[in-house]
């Protein structure tokens, strides 16, 4: 509501004017983009007003002008991710104007910056939501390689591992042949490693299993997944959580499905049943990510449009509340 009021009073135009007039001033650009990132939060109308004011183009141009600036790159990737969180129109524009490439390049070129990597992964998650053309573009531009780079650069980061697996789920979900990229960049091992390293963090466990779901069902990688330590890790998850927790229950159901056939990953019906019973499968979206520093994210659940009726759903992921 506050964001919309500021926009209606001409606040967006004032900030964009500052970007135009002071486009060579790193601090002005960084702070202007940070303000736009916050104003883009939560409100589709504001996000689409930003599109009309060419905010996405200004963010991209700023990334080109200040490719190694932490403040500019963090804010610009945040703007791109927020603008694509609710607006399908903005996602279409992002597929045409180079925003996907800029986000992928940001991960590769600033892999040491945890916030830039996280926000770029959120951008990839959102821009590929319900958009097959953007998935194809992301594949051609090297999204799988970038995701692996981000995961390897920050193995202990909950937010990077979580958002990377969300991006995997959206890019891999359907209509894009990613099998060769997944295998050549060892993405499956990286995803299973994320699960192993974050067994006690349910916010990582959920998107990891959703990513495995997409890789298994849509890309025929059941055997490759089964050849990892996945069954052992699932057992460890079950043993880690107390019997009265949801995670424990989900792990029990997963373990039962794993043992129901000699190799449950070889049978699409069992894997589908397991995935929908435990986690759901399908697109994820991350709304309104600010990633300002001192507070952790809060998450809310929405049902997946691809989930089966009455399924337990993980992956039409939430609008994600901003970090404050």
Coordinates of C-alpha atoms in Angstrom, one line a residue:
X1 CA 0.0 0.0 0.0
X2 CA 2.8 2.4 0.9
X3 CA 4.7 1.5 -2.3
X4 CA 1.6 2.2 -4.4
X5 CA 1.0 5.5 -2.7
X6 CA 4.6 6.6 -3.4
X7 CA 4.2 5.5 -7.0
X8 CA 0.9 7.4 -7.4
X9 CA 2.6 10.5 -6.0
X10 CA 5.3 10.4 -8.7
X11 CA 8.0 8.8 -6.7
X12 CA 9.0 6.4 -9.4
X13 CA 9.4 9.2 -11.9
X14 CA 11.7 11.1 -9.4
X15 CA 13.9 8.1 -8.9
X16 CA 14.1 7.3 -12.6
X17 CA 15.1 11.0 -13.2
X18 CA 17.9 10.6 -10.7
X19 CA 19.1 7.5 -12.6
X20 CA 19.1 9.5 -15.8
X21 CA 20.8 12.6 -14.5
X22 CA 23.4 10.8 -12.4
X23 CA 23.9 7.6 -14.4
X24 CA 27.7 7.8 -14.0
X25 CA 27.6 8.2 -10.2
X26 CA 27.9 4.7 -8.7
X27 CA 26.3 5.6 -5.3
X28 CA 23.4 7.5 -6.7
X29 CA 22.7 4.6 -9.2
X30 CA 23.0 2.0 -6.5
X31 CA 20.7 3.8 -4.1
X32 CA 18.2 4.7 -6.7
X33 CA 18.0 1.0 -7.8
X34 CA 17.7 0.0 -4.2
X35 CA 14.7 2.3 -3.8
X36 CA 13.1 0.9 -6.9
X37 CA 13.7 -2.6 -5.7
X38 CA 11.8 -1.8 -2.5
X39 CA 9.0 -0.1 -4.4
X40 CA 8.6 -3.1 -6.7
X41 CA 7.9 -5.3 -3.7
X42 CA 4.5 -6.9 -3.4
X43 CA 2.6 -4.9 -6.0
X44 CA 2.0 -5.9 -9.6
X45 CA 0.7 -2.5 -10.5
X46 CA 3.9 -0.8 -9.3
X47 CA 6.0 -3.4 -11.1
X48 CA 4.3 -2.7 -14.4
X49 CA 4.5 1.0 -13.9
X50 CA 8.3 0.5 -13.5
X51 CA 8.2 -1.3 -16.9
X52 CA 6.5 1.6 -18.6
X53 CA 9.3 3.9 -17.1
X54 CA 11.9 1.6 -18.6
X55 CA 13.3 0.7 -15.1
X56 CA 14.3 -2.8 -16.3
X57 CA 16.4 -1.2 -19.1
X58 CA 18.0 1.2 -16.6
X59 CA 18.9 -1.7 -14.3
X60 CA 20.5 -3.5 -17.2
X61 CA 22.4 -0.4 -18.4
X62 CA 23.6 0.1 -14.8
X63 CA 24.9 -3.4 -14.6
X64 CA 26.8 -2.8 -17.9
X65 CA 28.3 0.4 -16.6
X66 CA 29.2 -0.9 -13.1
X67 CA 29.8 -4.6 -13.6
X68 CA 32.0 -5.0 -10.4
X69 CA 30.1 -2.7 -8.1
X70 CA 28.5 -4.5 -5.2
X71 CA 25.9 -1.9 -4.5
X72 CA 24.8 -1.5 -8.1
X73 CA 24.9 -5.3 -8.9
X74 CA 23.0 -6.2 -5.8
X75 CA 20.3 -3.6 -6.3
X76 CA 20.0 -4.2 -10.1
X77 CA 19.6 -7.9 -9.8
X78 CA 17.0 -7.3 -7.0
X79 CA 15.1 -5.0 -9.3
X80 CA 15.0 -7.5 -12.1
X81 CA 13.9 -10.3 -9.8
X82 CA 11.1 -8.2 -8.1
X83 CA 9.8 -6.9 -11.4
X84 CA 9.3 -10.4 -12.7
X85 CA 7.7 -11.8 -9.5
X86 CA 4.1 -11.1 -10.3
X87 CA 3.9 -9.7 -13.8
X88 CA 3.8 -12.0 -16.8
X89 CA 4.1 -9.0 -19.0
X90 CA 7.4 -8.1 -17.3
X91 CA 8.7 -11.7 -17.7
X92 CA 8.0 -11.5 -21.4
X93 CA 10.0 -8.2 -21.6
X94 CA 12.8 -9.7 -19.6
X95 CA 13.1 -12.5 -22.1
X96 CA 13.6 -10.0 -24.9
X97 CA 15.8 -7.2 -23.5
X98 CA 18.8 -9.1 -22.2
X99 CA 17.8 -9.4 -18.5
X100 CA 18.2 -13.2 -18.4
X101 CA 21.7 -12.9 -19.9
X102 CA 22.7 -10.2 -17.4
X103 CA 21.5 -12.3 -14.5
X104 CA 23.4 -15.3 -15.7
X105 CA 26.5 -13.2 -16.3
X106 CA 26.2 -11.7 -12.8
X107 CA 26.4 -15.1 -11.2
X108 CA 29.4 -16.1 -13.2
X109 CA 31.3 -12.8 -12.9
X110 CA 30.4 -12.0 -9.2
X111 CA 30.2 -15.5 -7.9
X112 CA 31.9 -14.4 -4.6
X113 CA 29.1 -12.0 -3.8
X114 CA 26.4 -14.1 -2.0
X115 CA 23.6 -11.4 -2.4
X116 CA 24.3 -10.9 -6.1
X117 CA 24.2 -14.7 -6.7
X118 CA 21.0 -15.1 -4.6
X119 CA 19.2 -12.3 -6.3
X120 CA 20.2 -13.4 -9.8
X121 CA 19.0 -16.9 -9.0
X122 CA 15.7 -15.4 -7.8
X123 CA 15.5 -13.5 -11.1
X124 CA 16.0 -16.8 -13.1
X125 CA 13.3 -18.5 -10.9
X126 CA 10.8 -15.8 -11.5
X127 CA 11.5 -15.0 -15.2
X128 CA 11.0 -18.7 -16.1
X129 CA 7.8 -19.0 -14.1
X130 CA 5.1 -20.2 -16.6
X131 CA 7.2 -19.1 -19.5
X132 CA 8.6 -21.8 -21.8
X133 CA 10.3 -19.4 -24.1
X134 CA 12.3 -17.9 -21.2
X135 CA 13.3 -21.4 -20.1
X136 CA 14.7 -22.0 -23.6
X137 CA 16.6 -18.7 -23.5
X138 CA 18.0 -19.4 -20.1
X139 CA 19.2 -22.8 -21.3
X140 CA 20.9 -21.4 -24.3
X141 CA 22.6 -18.7 -22.3
X142 CA 24.1 -21.1 -19.8
X143 CA 21.8 -21.0 -16.9
X144 CA 22.6 -24.6 -15.7
X145 CA 26.3 -23.8 -15.6
X146 CA 25.6 -20.5 -13.7
X147 CA 23.5 -22.3 -11.2
X148 CA 26.2 -24.8 -10.5
X149 CA 28.8 -22.0 -10.2
X150 CA 26.6 -20.3 -7.6
X151 CA 26.0 -23.5 -5.6
X152 CA 29.7 -24.3 -5.6
X153 CA 30.7 -20.8 -4.6
X154 CA 28.4 -20.8 -1.5
X155 CA 27.9 -24.4 -0.3
X156 CA 27.1 -23.3 3.2
X157 CA 24.6 -20.6 2.2
X158 CA 21.0 -21.5 2.9
X159 CA 19.6 -18.8 0.7
X160 CA 21.9 -19.6 -2.3
X161 CA 21.2 -23.4 -2.2
X162 CA 17.5 -22.8 -1.7
X163 CA 17.2 -20.3 -4.6
X164 CA 19.4 -22.4 -6.8
X165 CA 17.2 -25.4 -6.5
X166 CA 14.1 -23.3 -7.1
X167 CA 15.7 -22.0 -10.3
X168 CA 16.5 -25.6 -11.3
X169 CA 12.8 -26.5 -10.8
X170 CA 11.5 -23.7 -13.0
X171 CA 14.1 -24.0 -15.8
X172 CA 13.9 -27.8 -15.9
X173 CA 10.2 -28.3 -15.5
X174 CA 9.1 -29.0 -19.1
X175 CA 9.6 -28.4 -22.8
X176 CA 13.3 -27.7 -22.5
X177 CA 15.8 -30.5 -23.3
X178 CA 18.4 -30.0 -20.5
X179 CA 19.7 -33.5 -20.1
X180 CA 23.1 -32.9 -21.6
X181 CA 23.6 -29.6 -19.7
X182 CA 22.6 -31.3 -16.4
X183 CA 25.0 -34.2 -16.9
X184 CA 28.0 -32.2 -18.3
X185 CA 27.9 -29.8 -15.4
X186 CA 27.2 -32.4 -12.7
X187 CA 24.1 -30.6 -11.6
X188 CA 22.5 -33.7 -10.0
X189 CA 25.5 -34.3 -7.7
X190 CA 25.4 -30.6 -6.7
X191 CA 21.7 -30.8 -5.8
X192 CA 22.2 -33.9 -3.8
X193 CA 25.2 -32.3 -2.1
X194 CA 22.9 -29.4 -1.1
X195 CA 20.6 -31.9 0.5
X196 CA 23.4 -33.6 2.3
X197 CA 24.9 -30.3 3.6
X198 CA 21.6 -28.9 4.7
X199 CA 19.8 -31.8 6.2
X200 CA 18.6 -29.8 9.2
X201 CA 17.2 -27.0 7.1
X202 CA 13.7 -27.8 5.8
X203 CA 13.7 -24.6 3.6
X204 CA 16.5 -26.2 1.6
X205 CA 15.3 -29.8 1.7
X206 CA 12.0 -28.9 0.1
X207 CA 13.3 -27.2 -3.0
X208 CA 16.0 -29.8 -3.4
X209 CA 13.4 -32.5 -3.7
X210 CA 11.4 -30.4 -6.0
X211 CA 14.4 -30.0 -8.2
X212 CA 15.1 -33.7 -8.2
X213 CA 11.4 -34.2 -9.2
X214 CA 11.8 -32.0 -12.2
X215 CA 15.0 -33.6 -13.3
X216 CA 13.6 -37.1 -12.9
X217 CA 10.1 -36.7 -14.4
X218 CA 10.9 -34.2 -17.2
X219 CA 14.4 -35.3 -18.2
X220 CA 14.5 -39.0 -17.7
X221 CA 17.3 -38.8 -15.2
X222 CA 15.9 -41.4 -12.8
X223 CA 18.9 -43.8 -13.1
X224 CA 21.4 -41.0 -12.6
X225 CA 19.5 -39.8 -9.5
X226 CA 19.3 -43.3 -8.1
X227 CA 23.0 -43.7 -8.5
X228 CA 23.7 -41.0 -6.0
X229 CA 23.4 -41.3 -2.3
X230 CA 19.8 -40.1 -2.4
X231 CA 18.2 -43.0 -0.5
X232 CA 20.8 -42.8 2.3
X233 CA 20.3 -39.1 2.6
X234 CA 16.5 -39.5 2.7
X235 CA 17.0 -42.0 5.5
X236 CA 19.2 -39.5 7.4
X237 CA 16.6 -36.8 7.0
X238 CA 14.0 -39.1 8.5
X239 CA 16.3 -39.9 11.4
X240 CA 17.3 -36.3 12.0
X241 CA 13.8 -34.9 12.6
X242 CA 11.6 -35.9 15.6
X243 CA 8.7 -38.3 14.9
X244 CA 6.1 -35.5 15.5
X245 CA 7.5 -33.2 12.8
X246 CA 6.2 -32.8 9.2
X247 CA 9.7 -33.4 7.8
X248 CA 9.9 -36.8 9.6
X249 CA 6.6 -37.8 8.2
X250 CA 7.6 -36.8 4.7
X251 CA 10.8 -38.7 5.0
X252 CA 9.0 -41.8 6.2
X253 CA 6.7 -41.7 3.2
X254 CA 9.7 -41.0 0.9
X255 CA 11.6 -44.0 2.3
X256 CA 8.5 -46.2 1.9
X257 CA 8.3 -45.3 -1.7
X258 CA 12.0 -45.8 -2.3
X259 CA 11.6 -49.4 -0.9
X260 CA 8.4 -50.2 -2.7
X261 CA 10.2 -51.3 -5.8
X262 CA 13.7 -52.5 -6.5
X263 CA 14.3 -49.2 -8.1
X264 CA 11.4 -46.8 -7.7
X265 CA 13.1 -44.2 -9.9
X266 CA 12.7 -46.5 -12.8
X267 CA 9.0 -46.3 -12.7
X268 CA 7.4 -42.9 -13.4
X269 CA 4.2 -43.7 -11.6
X270 CA 5.9 -44.4 -8.3
X271 CA 8.2 -41.4 -8.5
X272 CA 5.2 -39.2 -9.4
X273 CA 3.2 -40.6 -6.5
X274 CA 6.1 -40.1 -4.1
X275 CA 6.8 -36.6 -5.3
X276 CA 3.2 -35.4 -5.1
X277 CA 2.6 -37.2 -1.8
X278 CA 5.6 -35.7 -0.2
X279 CA 6.6 -32.4 -1.8
X280 CA 4.6 -31.7 -4.9
X281 CA 6.2 -30.7 -8.2
X282 CA 6.1 -27.8 -10.6
X283 CA 6.9 -24.1 -11.0
X284 CA 8.1 -21.9 -8.2
X285 CA 7.9 -18.2 -7.9
X286 CA 9.7 -15.9 -5.5
X287 CA 7.9 -12.6 -4.8
X288 CA 9.4 -9.3 -3.7
X289 CA 12.9 -10.1 -2.6
X290 CA 14.8 -7.2 -1.2
X291 CA 17.7 -9.0 0.6
X292 CA 18.5 -6.1 2.9
X293 CA 20.8 -7.5 5.4
X294 CA 19.8 -8.1 9.0
X295 CA 16.7 -10.3 9.0
X296 CA 15.9 -13.7 7.5
X297 CA 13.2 -14.4 4.9
X298 CA 9.7 -15.5 5.8
X299 CA 7.9 -17.9 3.4
X300 CA 4.3 -18.6 2.7
X301 CA 2.9 -21.5 0.8
X302 CA 0.7 -21.5 -2.3
X303 CA -0.5 -24.5 -4.2
X304 CA 1.2 -25.5 -7.4
X305 CA -0.8 -25.1 -10.6
X306 CA 0.8 -28.4 -11.7
X307 CA 0.1 -30.4 -8.6
X308 CA -2.4 -33.1 -8.5
X309 CA -5.7 -32.5 -6.6
X310 CA -5.4 -33.1 -2.8
X311 CA -1.6 -33.4 -3.1
X312 CA 0.7 -32.0 -0.5
X313 CA 2.4 -29.3 -2.4
X314 CA 5.8 -27.6 -2.0
X315 CA 6.5 -26.0 -5.2
X316 CA 4.3 -23.1 -6.3
X317 CA 6.6 -21.3 -3.9
X318 CA 5.5 -18.3 -2.2
X319 CA 5.8 -14.9 -2.5
X320 CA 8.9 -14.5 -0.5
X321 CA 8.9 -11.8 2.1
X322 CA 11.8 -9.3 1.8
X323 CA 14.7 -9.4 4.1
X324 CA 14.8 -6.3 6.1

